[in-house]
Amino acid sequence: MITRALRHPSFVVGLAITLLVVLVAVIAAFWTPHDATAMRISARLRPPSATNWFGTDQFGRDVLSMLMMGARNALLVGVVAVGIGLSIGVALGMVAATREGSLLDEAIMRICDFTFAFPAVLTAILILTFLGPGLVNAIIAIGIFNIPVFARIARGAALQVMARDYIRAARAAGRTTFGILYRHVLPNITGILIVQASVQFALAILAEAGLSYLGIGTQPPNPSWGRMLNDSQTFLSQASYLAIFPGAAIALAVLGFNLLGDGLRDVLDPKSKER
Amino acid sequence: MQKSTRLGPFAASLSLAVLGFSALPAVAQAPKDSVTICQTLEPPILDPTGGAAAAIREVTYDNVFETLLAYNGEGRIEPRLAEKIDSSADGLTHTITLRSGVTFHDGAALTAEDVKFSFERAMAPDSKNSQKWIFAPIDRIEARDARTVVITLKSFAGDFLDGLAWADATIFSAKSADKAATEPVGTGPYQFVRWNRGDRLLLKRNENYWGKKPTIPNATFRFISDPQAQVAALTAGDCDAHTNLSAPEAVPQLRANAALRVTIGRTEGETIVAMNNSKPPFNNPKVREAISKAIDRSQVNEGAISGFGTLIGTHFSPNHPAYVDLTGAVKYDPAAAKKLLAEAGFPNGFSVTLRLPPPAYAQRGGEIVAAMLGQVGIKVSIEPVQWAQWLERVYRQRDYDLTIVAHVEPLDINIYARDGYYFGYNSEAVKAAVARTKSAKTEAERNAAYQEAQRLITADHANVYLFMLPKITVSRAGLTGMWTNWPVPANPLAALSWQ
C-alpha cells in the first residue's frame, strides 16, 4: 500500500506540502528569525530585505516570523478542532449505528441534519458571538461544526460493516456492543475517517483564517494568517507583500491537506482498490 | 437563429459603449460646473440637531443649514444669519438683529419667529440635540419684530454666544423642520436635491442665496469608508477631494501624483487612552501614572497614523489660545512605570481589557499600546467592539478598563467636571475651574480657568493624552477653498472654486 501511495502524485505532493507546513510550525515553536510580536515602529512597512526576508508589517514586526507562528496556530486549530469533531462525532455516529432506527438514532441524526442546514462558518460565527472572540473559542466553534460531519460518516460506514458476517459471529460469540464497535467496526472504518479528517483539517485552517479575518478568531498580538490578511488590506497599494505572503500560506496549507486527502482516498478507499 | 439571439444584447451594449465613448470627450471639455467631495462616513440623518454624528455636520453645516454665528476655517466665529448682536452690560440680555432678505429654500422668509421656534425645539425635553448646554442658560426668547430676537439668560454664561455658532444651534423654519432628517430645508448657499443612501448626496446652488453666490452650481457628497477605495477614487478622478483620508500611509503615494494636492491639518479630536478612574486598579493614581509613563506617544502617533497627529499632554486643542503645552509633563519611562506599579502593590503587573472602537487610529493604536503596556508587565487583552456596543458598554454603562477614542468636540475639557461621565473621574478642583470658564467675564479670566483645568487633569493622570487627530485633505489640483483644519466638522462648499 505504501509503494502504491508513493506512486500517487497528489498524495506525494500533498504529503510534501503538509510536511513543510508541519516542519515550519515545529521550528516556530523553538525559533523564529525575529520575535513575532516585537514592534519596531521606526522600521514599519519595509519591503522584503536581507534582514526581513518577507518584509515588515505596519508595526515593524517581521512578517516571516509572524507567518511561522501563524502556521503553528493554524495547525493547532486544525489538530484540536478536528480532534474534537472526530472523537465526539465518531462516538455519536457509532452509537447511532448500533441503535439504527431507534429514537436515539433519530435524535442524533436530526440534530446533525439541523447543524448541517447552517453553513459551517456561519455556525462558527454564531457560536463565537456567544463565547466571545479568541483562539480557544474559535477552536471550540470549529470543532462543534466538525462533529456532525464525522457522526454521519461514522454511522454510514459502521452500518455497512455491521451487516457483515463476522460481526454476527462476534455477536453470537457473546461480545459486548462496545467490544464489537472497538475491535471490529472502528478498525474497518479508519480509512474513510482519515480521508475525511484530512479534508476537514484543510477546512478548519480555512475557517480559522476566515474567522480571524473577521476579527473574531485569533486575537492580537497572537499572529494568525487570516488576521494578517485583514490587516494588509489597508496597505494593499503601499505594501502588497503583506497580503501576498499570508494569502499564499493559507492557499498552500489548504491545498496541501486537500491533495493529501485526495491521495489518501484513492489509496485507502476500497473501491479504488478494485480498480 | 440561436447565435443571433445570443449576439443581440451583446451588440446592443457594444453600440451603447461606442455612444458613451463618443459623448465622453464633450463632457470632459465642458467647463467644470460640479464638484464631488468624498468623505469617509455617511450621515445617519441630515438634521444636525437630531444626533451627535460628525458626518451630519460635515455635509450640512454652512451648506444647507446656517446658524446665527458661524465658524470659519481658521476657527474664528463670524456673523452668519445674525447681522449684529447687542449684549447688555451684565451679559444676560442679547438682542439679535437678523440679516434682511434671507429666505429658506422653500421660499419662506426668515423671521425672528423661526429663531424662537428653532431654539425652543432644541430645548424641548424630547429633543435629541447633543449639545443642550448651549440652550441651558436661556430663560426666555422673544421675537420682538420680524428681524429682532431678544434672548434673556437665567445666569451669565460666557460661552453662550460661541454656542450659537455650533451646528446644534441651526435655524430651521417651523414649516419644514420636521422633515430635516431626510429632506432638509435651510437658508444655506446650497439646497438639497437627492440622497441615495449608502452612496451619495446631491446638492445644487441656492439661486436666491442672501450672500455671495457659490461659483460651482452642483455639488455631490460621496461616502467611501474603505481606505484603499478612497485612494483609488482620488487617483481615478472619481473624487475631486477627500475631506479626511483614512489611509495616512497612502500620503507619500498621493503626494507624488501631480494631479492631487495633500494638506495635513488639525481636527479638534483629542485622541486619548481613557481609563476607568473609579474602578480598581485605575482608582490608584500611581497605576494611572505608571500607564501614562509606559506609553510612548510619539511611537503610537507614528504607528497608528503615520506620525501626522500633533502630540498633546492634556485634553485640550493646541488650536486654542488657552492651550498649555504639557507634552513634557509625562515622559516615556518604562522603568519608572514598573517602579510605580510595584509601589502601587502590583510588582507583577495585572490583566486588563482594552475595548477598541472600529476606526484605524484606535485599532492600530490599541495594538501598540497593548504591546507597550506588556513591556511593564500589564497584560492587555484587546477586544474590538462596534460603535453601538462601544456607546452602550463603555460610554453609557462604564463597563470597561481601558479604551482608545478621539473626542472631536471643540473645548470639551468640561467633560472632566461631569458626574457619571464614562471616565469615572471626580475632582472638585477641576469642577471649580470648569465652572469658572462659564462664569468668567473676560477672555483672559476664562483662558486662565481653562489652563488650570488642563494642568489639573494632567497632574491627576486622568487619562493618557496621545495626539490630536490629523485632517488629511486631498484635493484635485485646480480646486481651491477646501478647509485645511477642522475647528468644527464642516466642509463649506461655497468657498470652493475651480481655477
PDB file of C-alpha atoms in Angstrom, chain B residues 182-345:
ATOM      1  CA  THR B 182     -34.350  63.312   5.331  1.00  0.00           C
ATOM      2  CA  GLU B 183     -35.338  66.385   3.260  1.00  0.00           C
ATOM      3  CA  PRO B 184     -33.510  69.301   4.809  1.00  0.00           C
ATOM      4  CA  VAL B 185     -34.701  72.826   4.019  1.00  0.00           C
ATOM      5  CA  GLY B 186     -32.386  75.566   5.212  1.00  0.00           C
ATOM      6  CA  THR B 187     -31.152  79.024   4.305  1.00  0.00           C
ATOM      7  CA  GLY B 188     -27.671  77.974   3.128  1.00  0.00           C
ATOM      8  CA  PRO B 189     -25.879  78.576  -0.182  1.00  0.00           C
ATOM      9  CA  TYR B 190     -26.696  75.054  -1.376  1.00  0.00           C
ATOM     10  CA  GLN B 191     -30.015  73.268  -1.343  1.00  0.00           C
ATOM     11  CA  PHE B 192     -30.790  69.618  -1.007  1.00  0.00           C
ATOM     12  CA  VAL B 193     -31.590  67.680  -4.198  1.00  0.00           C
ATOM     13  CA  ARG B 194     -31.423  63.949  -3.512  1.00  0.00           C
ATOM     14  CA  TRP B 195     -29.880  61.425  -1.133  1.00  0.00           C
ATOM     15  CA  ASN B 196     -29.046  57.962  -2.457  1.00  0.00           C
ATOM     16  CA  ARG B 197     -28.430  56.203   0.811  1.00  0.00           C
ATOM     17  CA  GLY B 198     -25.210  54.253   1.002  1.00  0.00           C
ATOM     18  CA  ASP B 199     -23.742  56.123  -1.928  1.00  0.00           C
ATOM     19  CA  ARG B 200     -24.095  59.883  -2.404  1.00  0.00           C
ATOM     20  CA  LEU B 201     -25.968  63.082  -1.636  1.00  0.00           C
ATOM     21  CA  LEU B 202     -26.651  65.709  -4.291  1.00  0.00           C
ATOM     22  CA  LEU B 203     -26.872  69.472  -3.721  1.00  0.00           C
ATOM     23  CA  LYS B 204     -27.427  72.408  -6.070  1.00  0.00           C
ATOM     24  CA  ARG B 205     -26.694  76.104  -5.755  1.00  0.00           C
ATOM     25  CA  ASN B 206     -29.332  78.184  -3.964  1.00  0.00           C
ATOM     26  CA  GLU B 207     -30.001  80.844  -6.636  1.00  0.00           C
ATOM     27  CA  ASN B 208     -31.735  83.091  -4.083  1.00  0.00           C
ATOM     28  CA  TYR B 209     -28.902  82.966  -1.558  1.00  0.00           C
ATOM     29  CA  TRP B 210     -28.625  86.153   0.516  1.00  0.00           C
ATOM     30  CA  GLY B 211     -24.832  86.288   0.435  1.00  0.00           C
ATOM     31  CA  LYS B 212     -22.127  85.755  -2.166  1.00  0.00           C
ATOM     32  CA  LYS B 213     -23.345  83.065  -4.532  1.00  0.00           C
ATOM     33  CA  PRO B 214     -21.189  79.923  -4.856  1.00  0.00           C
ATOM     34  CA  THR B 215     -19.225  79.624  -8.099  1.00  0.00           C
ATOM     35  CA  ILE B 216     -19.907  75.904  -8.561  1.00  0.00           C
ATOM     36  CA  PRO B 217     -23.566  75.151  -9.432  1.00  0.00           C
ATOM     37  CA  ASN B 218     -23.693  71.460  -8.459  1.00  0.00           C
ATOM     38  CA  ALA B 219     -22.100  69.571  -5.613  1.00  0.00           C
ATOM     39  CA  THR B 220     -22.092  65.916  -4.613  1.00  0.00           C
ATOM     40  CA  PHE B 221     -21.004  64.273  -1.394  1.00  0.00           C
ATOM     41  CA  ARG B 222     -19.894  60.659  -1.852  1.00  0.00           C
ATOM     42  CA  PHE B 223     -19.393  58.279   1.048  1.00  0.00           C
ATOM     43  CA  ILE B 224     -16.427  55.900   0.812  1.00  0.00           C
ATOM     44  CA  SER B 225     -15.352  54.207   4.019  1.00  0.00           C
ATOM     45  CA  ASP B 226     -12.700  51.784   2.738  1.00  0.00           C
ATOM     46  CA  PRO B 227      -9.233  53.423   2.893  1.00  0.00           C
ATOM     47  CA  GLN B 228      -7.925  51.762  -0.268  1.00  0.00           C
ATOM     48  CA  ALA B 229     -11.110  52.625  -2.159  1.00  0.00           C
ATOM     49  CA  GLN B 230     -10.629  56.257  -1.098  1.00  0.00           C
ATOM     50  CA  VAL B 231      -7.152  56.284  -2.609  1.00  0.00           C
ATOM     51  CA  ALA B 232      -8.392  54.576  -5.770  1.00  0.00           C
ATOM     52  CA  ALA B 233     -11.300  57.028  -6.169  1.00  0.00           C
ATOM     53  CA  LEU B 234      -8.950  60.001  -5.849  1.00  0.00           C
ATOM     54  CA  THR B 235      -6.419  58.570  -8.276  1.00  0.00           C
ATOM     55  CA  ALA B 236      -9.127  57.691 -10.788  1.00  0.00           C
ATOM     56  CA  GLY B 237     -10.675  61.149 -10.553  1.00  0.00           C
ATOM     57  CA  ASP B 238     -13.999  59.923  -9.140  1.00  0.00           C
ATOM     58  CA  CYS B 239     -13.494  62.303  -6.226  1.00  0.00           C
ATOM     59  CA  ASP B 240     -12.411  65.924  -6.599  1.00  0.00           C
ATOM     60  CA  ALA B 241     -11.453  65.937  -2.942  1.00  0.00           C
ATOM     61  CA  HIS B 242     -11.470  63.759   0.147  1.00  0.00           C
ATOM     62  CA  THR B 243     -12.229  65.628   3.361  1.00  0.00           C
ATOM     63  CA  ASN B 244     -10.145  63.402   5.654  1.00  0.00           C
ATOM     64  CA  LEU B 245      -8.342  60.426   4.189  1.00  0.00           C
ATOM     65  CA  SER B 246      -8.429  57.224   6.271  1.00  0.00           C
ATOM     66  CA  ALA B 247      -5.181  55.896   4.766  1.00  0.00           C
ATOM     67  CA  PRO B 248      -2.329  58.048   6.157  1.00  0.00           C
ATOM     68  CA  GLU B 249       0.182  55.543   4.744  1.00  0.00           C
ATOM     69  CA  ALA B 250      -1.003  56.463   1.224  1.00  0.00           C
ATOM     70  CA  VAL B 251       0.056  60.107   1.618  1.00  0.00           C
ATOM     71  CA  PRO B 252       3.534  59.716   0.007  1.00  0.00           C
ATOM     72  CA  GLN B 253       1.938  57.976  -2.977  1.00  0.00           C
ATOM     73  CA  LEU B 254      -0.719  60.716  -3.363  1.00  0.00           C
ATOM     74  CA  ARG B 255       1.837  63.488  -2.899  1.00  0.00           C
ATOM     75  CA  ALA B 256       3.778  62.046  -5.816  1.00  0.00           C
ATOM     76  CA  ASN B 257       0.690  62.438  -8.005  1.00  0.00           C
ATOM     77  CA  ALA B 258       0.890  65.809  -9.801  1.00  0.00           C
ATOM     78  CA  ALA B 259      -2.894  65.924 -10.228  1.00  0.00           C
ATOM     79  CA  LEU B 260      -3.505  65.949  -6.481  1.00  0.00           C
ATOM     80  CA  ARG B 261      -2.728  68.238  -3.537  1.00  0.00           C
ATOM     81  CA  VAL B 262      -2.374  66.895   0.005  1.00  0.00           C
ATOM     82  CA  THR B 263      -2.559  69.039   3.132  1.00  0.00           C
ATOM     83  CA  ILE B 264      -2.146  67.850   6.711  1.00  0.00           C
ATOM     84  CA  GLY B 265      -4.247  69.889   9.095  1.00  0.00           C
ATOM     85  CA  ARG B 266      -5.692  69.502  12.557  1.00  0.00           C
ATOM     86  CA  THR B 267      -9.057  68.471  13.880  1.00  0.00           C
ATOM     87  CA  GLU B 268     -10.328  69.118  17.387  1.00  0.00           C
ATOM     88  CA  GLY B 269     -10.053  65.366  18.074  1.00  0.00           C
ATOM     89  CA  GLU B 270      -8.075  64.736  21.254  1.00  0.00           C
ATOM     90  CA  THR B 271      -7.180  61.055  20.992  1.00  0.00           C
ATOM     91  CA  ILE B 272      -6.802  59.501  24.418  1.00  0.00           C
ATOM     92  CA  VAL B 273      -6.351  56.194  26.202  1.00  0.00           C
ATOM     93  CA  ALA B 274      -9.295  56.532  28.569  1.00  0.00           C
ATOM     94  CA  MET B 275      -9.042  54.807  31.945  1.00  0.00           C
ATOM     95  CA  ASN B 276     -11.955  53.842  34.148  1.00  0.00           C
ATOM     96  CA  ASN B 277     -10.825  56.100  37.021  1.00  0.00           C
ATOM     97  CA  SER B 278     -13.401  54.838  39.508  1.00  0.00           C
ATOM     98  CA  LYS B 279     -12.587  51.157  39.024  1.00  0.00           C
ATOM     99  CA  PRO B 280      -9.671  49.349  40.696  1.00  0.00           C
ATOM    100  CA  PRO B 281      -6.781  49.363  39.945  1.00  0.00           C
ATOM    101  CA  PHE B 282      -7.265  52.618  37.989  1.00  0.00           C
ATOM    102  CA  ASN B 283      -8.592  54.424  41.064  1.00  0.00           C
ATOM    103  CA  ASN B 284      -4.965  54.383  42.246  1.00  0.00           C
ATOM    104  CA  PRO B 285      -3.192  57.494  40.850  1.00  0.00           C
ATOM    105  CA  LYS B 286       0.109  55.584  40.831  1.00  0.00           C
ATOM    106  CA  VAL B 287      -1.329  52.981  38.477  1.00  0.00           C
ATOM    107  CA  ARG B 288      -2.594  55.721  36.164  1.00  0.00           C
ATOM    108  CA  GLU B 289       0.773  57.444  36.260  1.00  0.00           C
ATOM    109  CA  ALA B 290       2.510  54.140  35.517  1.00  0.00           C
ATOM    110  CA  ILE B 291       0.292  53.560  32.495  1.00  0.00           C
ATOM    111  CA  SER B 292       0.947  57.123  31.272  1.00  0.00           C
ATOM    112  CA  LYS B 293       4.697  56.584  31.579  1.00  0.00           C
ATOM    113  CA  ALA B 294       4.609  53.173  29.902  1.00  0.00           C
ATOM    114  CA  ILE B 295       3.182  54.589  26.673  1.00  0.00           C
ATOM    115  CA  ASP B 296       5.480  56.239  24.139  1.00  0.00           C
ATOM    116  CA  ARG B 297       3.105  58.697  22.465  1.00  0.00           C
ATOM    117  CA  SER B 298       5.314  59.522  19.512  1.00  0.00           C
ATOM    118  CA  GLN B 299       5.567  55.831  18.639  1.00  0.00           C
ATOM    119  CA  VAL B 300       1.789  55.425  18.849  1.00  0.00           C
ATOM    120  CA  ASN B 301       1.390  58.504  16.631  1.00  0.00           C
ATOM    121  CA  GLU B 302       3.876  57.064  14.119  1.00  0.00           C
ATOM    122  CA  GLY B 303       2.420  53.553  14.064  1.00  0.00           C
ATOM    123  CA  ALA B 304      -1.262  54.419  14.208  1.00  0.00           C
ATOM    124  CA  ILE B 305      -1.476  57.430  11.876  1.00  0.00           C
ATOM    125  CA  SER B 306       1.957  57.659  10.207  1.00  0.00           C
ATOM    126  CA  GLY B 307       3.017  60.435  12.563  1.00  0.00           C
ATOM    127  CA  PHE B 308       0.562  63.009  11.216  1.00  0.00           C
ATOM    128  CA  GLY B 309      -1.008  63.712  14.610  1.00  0.00           C
ATOM    129  CA  THR B 310       0.072  66.568  16.878  1.00  0.00           C
ATOM    130  CA  LEU B 311       1.227  65.264  20.267  1.00  0.00           C
ATOM    131  CA  ILE B 312      -0.655  66.587  23.302  1.00  0.00           C
ATOM    132  CA  GLY B 313      -0.159  66.292  27.030  1.00  0.00           C
ATOM    133  CA  THR B 314      -3.642  67.228  28.145  1.00  0.00           C
ATOM    134  CA  HIS B 315      -7.238  67.201  26.950  1.00  0.00           C
ATOM    135  CA  PHE B 316      -7.076  70.476  25.027  1.00  0.00           C
ATOM    136  CA  SER B 317      -6.560  71.550  21.454  1.00  0.00           C
ATOM    137  CA  PRO B 318      -3.327  73.355  20.501  1.00  0.00           C
ATOM    138  CA  ASN B 319      -5.538  75.396  18.113  1.00  0.00           C
ATOM    139  CA  HIS B 320      -6.993  77.284  21.096  1.00  0.00           C
ATOM    140  CA  PRO B 321      -5.198  80.291  22.638  1.00  0.00           C
ATOM    141  CA  ALA B 322      -5.688  78.837  26.148  1.00  0.00           C
ATOM    142  CA  TYR B 323      -3.694  75.683  25.305  1.00  0.00           C
ATOM    143  CA  VAL B 324      -0.891  74.756  27.688  1.00  0.00           C
ATOM    144  CA  ASP B 325       1.874  72.589  26.230  1.00  0.00           C
ATOM    145  CA  LEU B 326       2.091  69.732  28.735  1.00  0.00           C
ATOM    146  CA  THR B 327       3.620  67.191  26.336  1.00  0.00           C
ATOM    147  CA  GLY B 328       6.749  67.146  28.516  1.00  0.00           C
ATOM    148  CA  ALA B 329       4.827  66.678  31.775  1.00  0.00           C
ATOM    149  CA  VAL B 330       4.720  62.896  31.462  1.00  0.00           C
ATOM    150  CA  LYS B 331       7.802  61.348  29.894  1.00  0.00           C
ATOM    151  CA  TYR B 332       8.027  57.855  28.435  1.00  0.00           C
ATOM    152  CA  ASP B 333       9.881  55.879  31.079  1.00  0.00           C
ATOM    153  CA  PRO B 334       9.055  52.149  31.328  1.00  0.00           C
ATOM    154  CA  ALA B 335      11.471  51.631  34.235  1.00  0.00           C
ATOM    155  CA  ALA B 336       9.745  54.330  36.296  1.00  0.00           C
ATOM    156  CA  ALA B 337       6.386  52.833  35.291  1.00  0.00           C
ATOM    157  CA  LYS B 338       7.447  49.425  36.647  1.00  0.00           C
ATOM    158  CA  LYS B 339       8.593  51.032  39.877  1.00  0.00           C
ATOM    159  CA  LEU B 340       5.290  52.874  40.273  1.00  0.00           C
ATOM    160  CA  LEU B 341       3.376  49.639  39.695  1.00  0.00           C
ATOM    161  CA  ALA B 342       5.432  47.930  42.395  1.00  0.00           C
ATOM    162  CA  GLU B 343       4.758  50.830  44.782  1.00  0.00           C
ATOM    163  CA  ALA B 344       1.051  50.550  43.994  1.00  0.00           C
ATOM    164  CA  GLY B 345       1.156  46.887  45.001  1.00  0.00           C
TER     165      GLY B 345
END
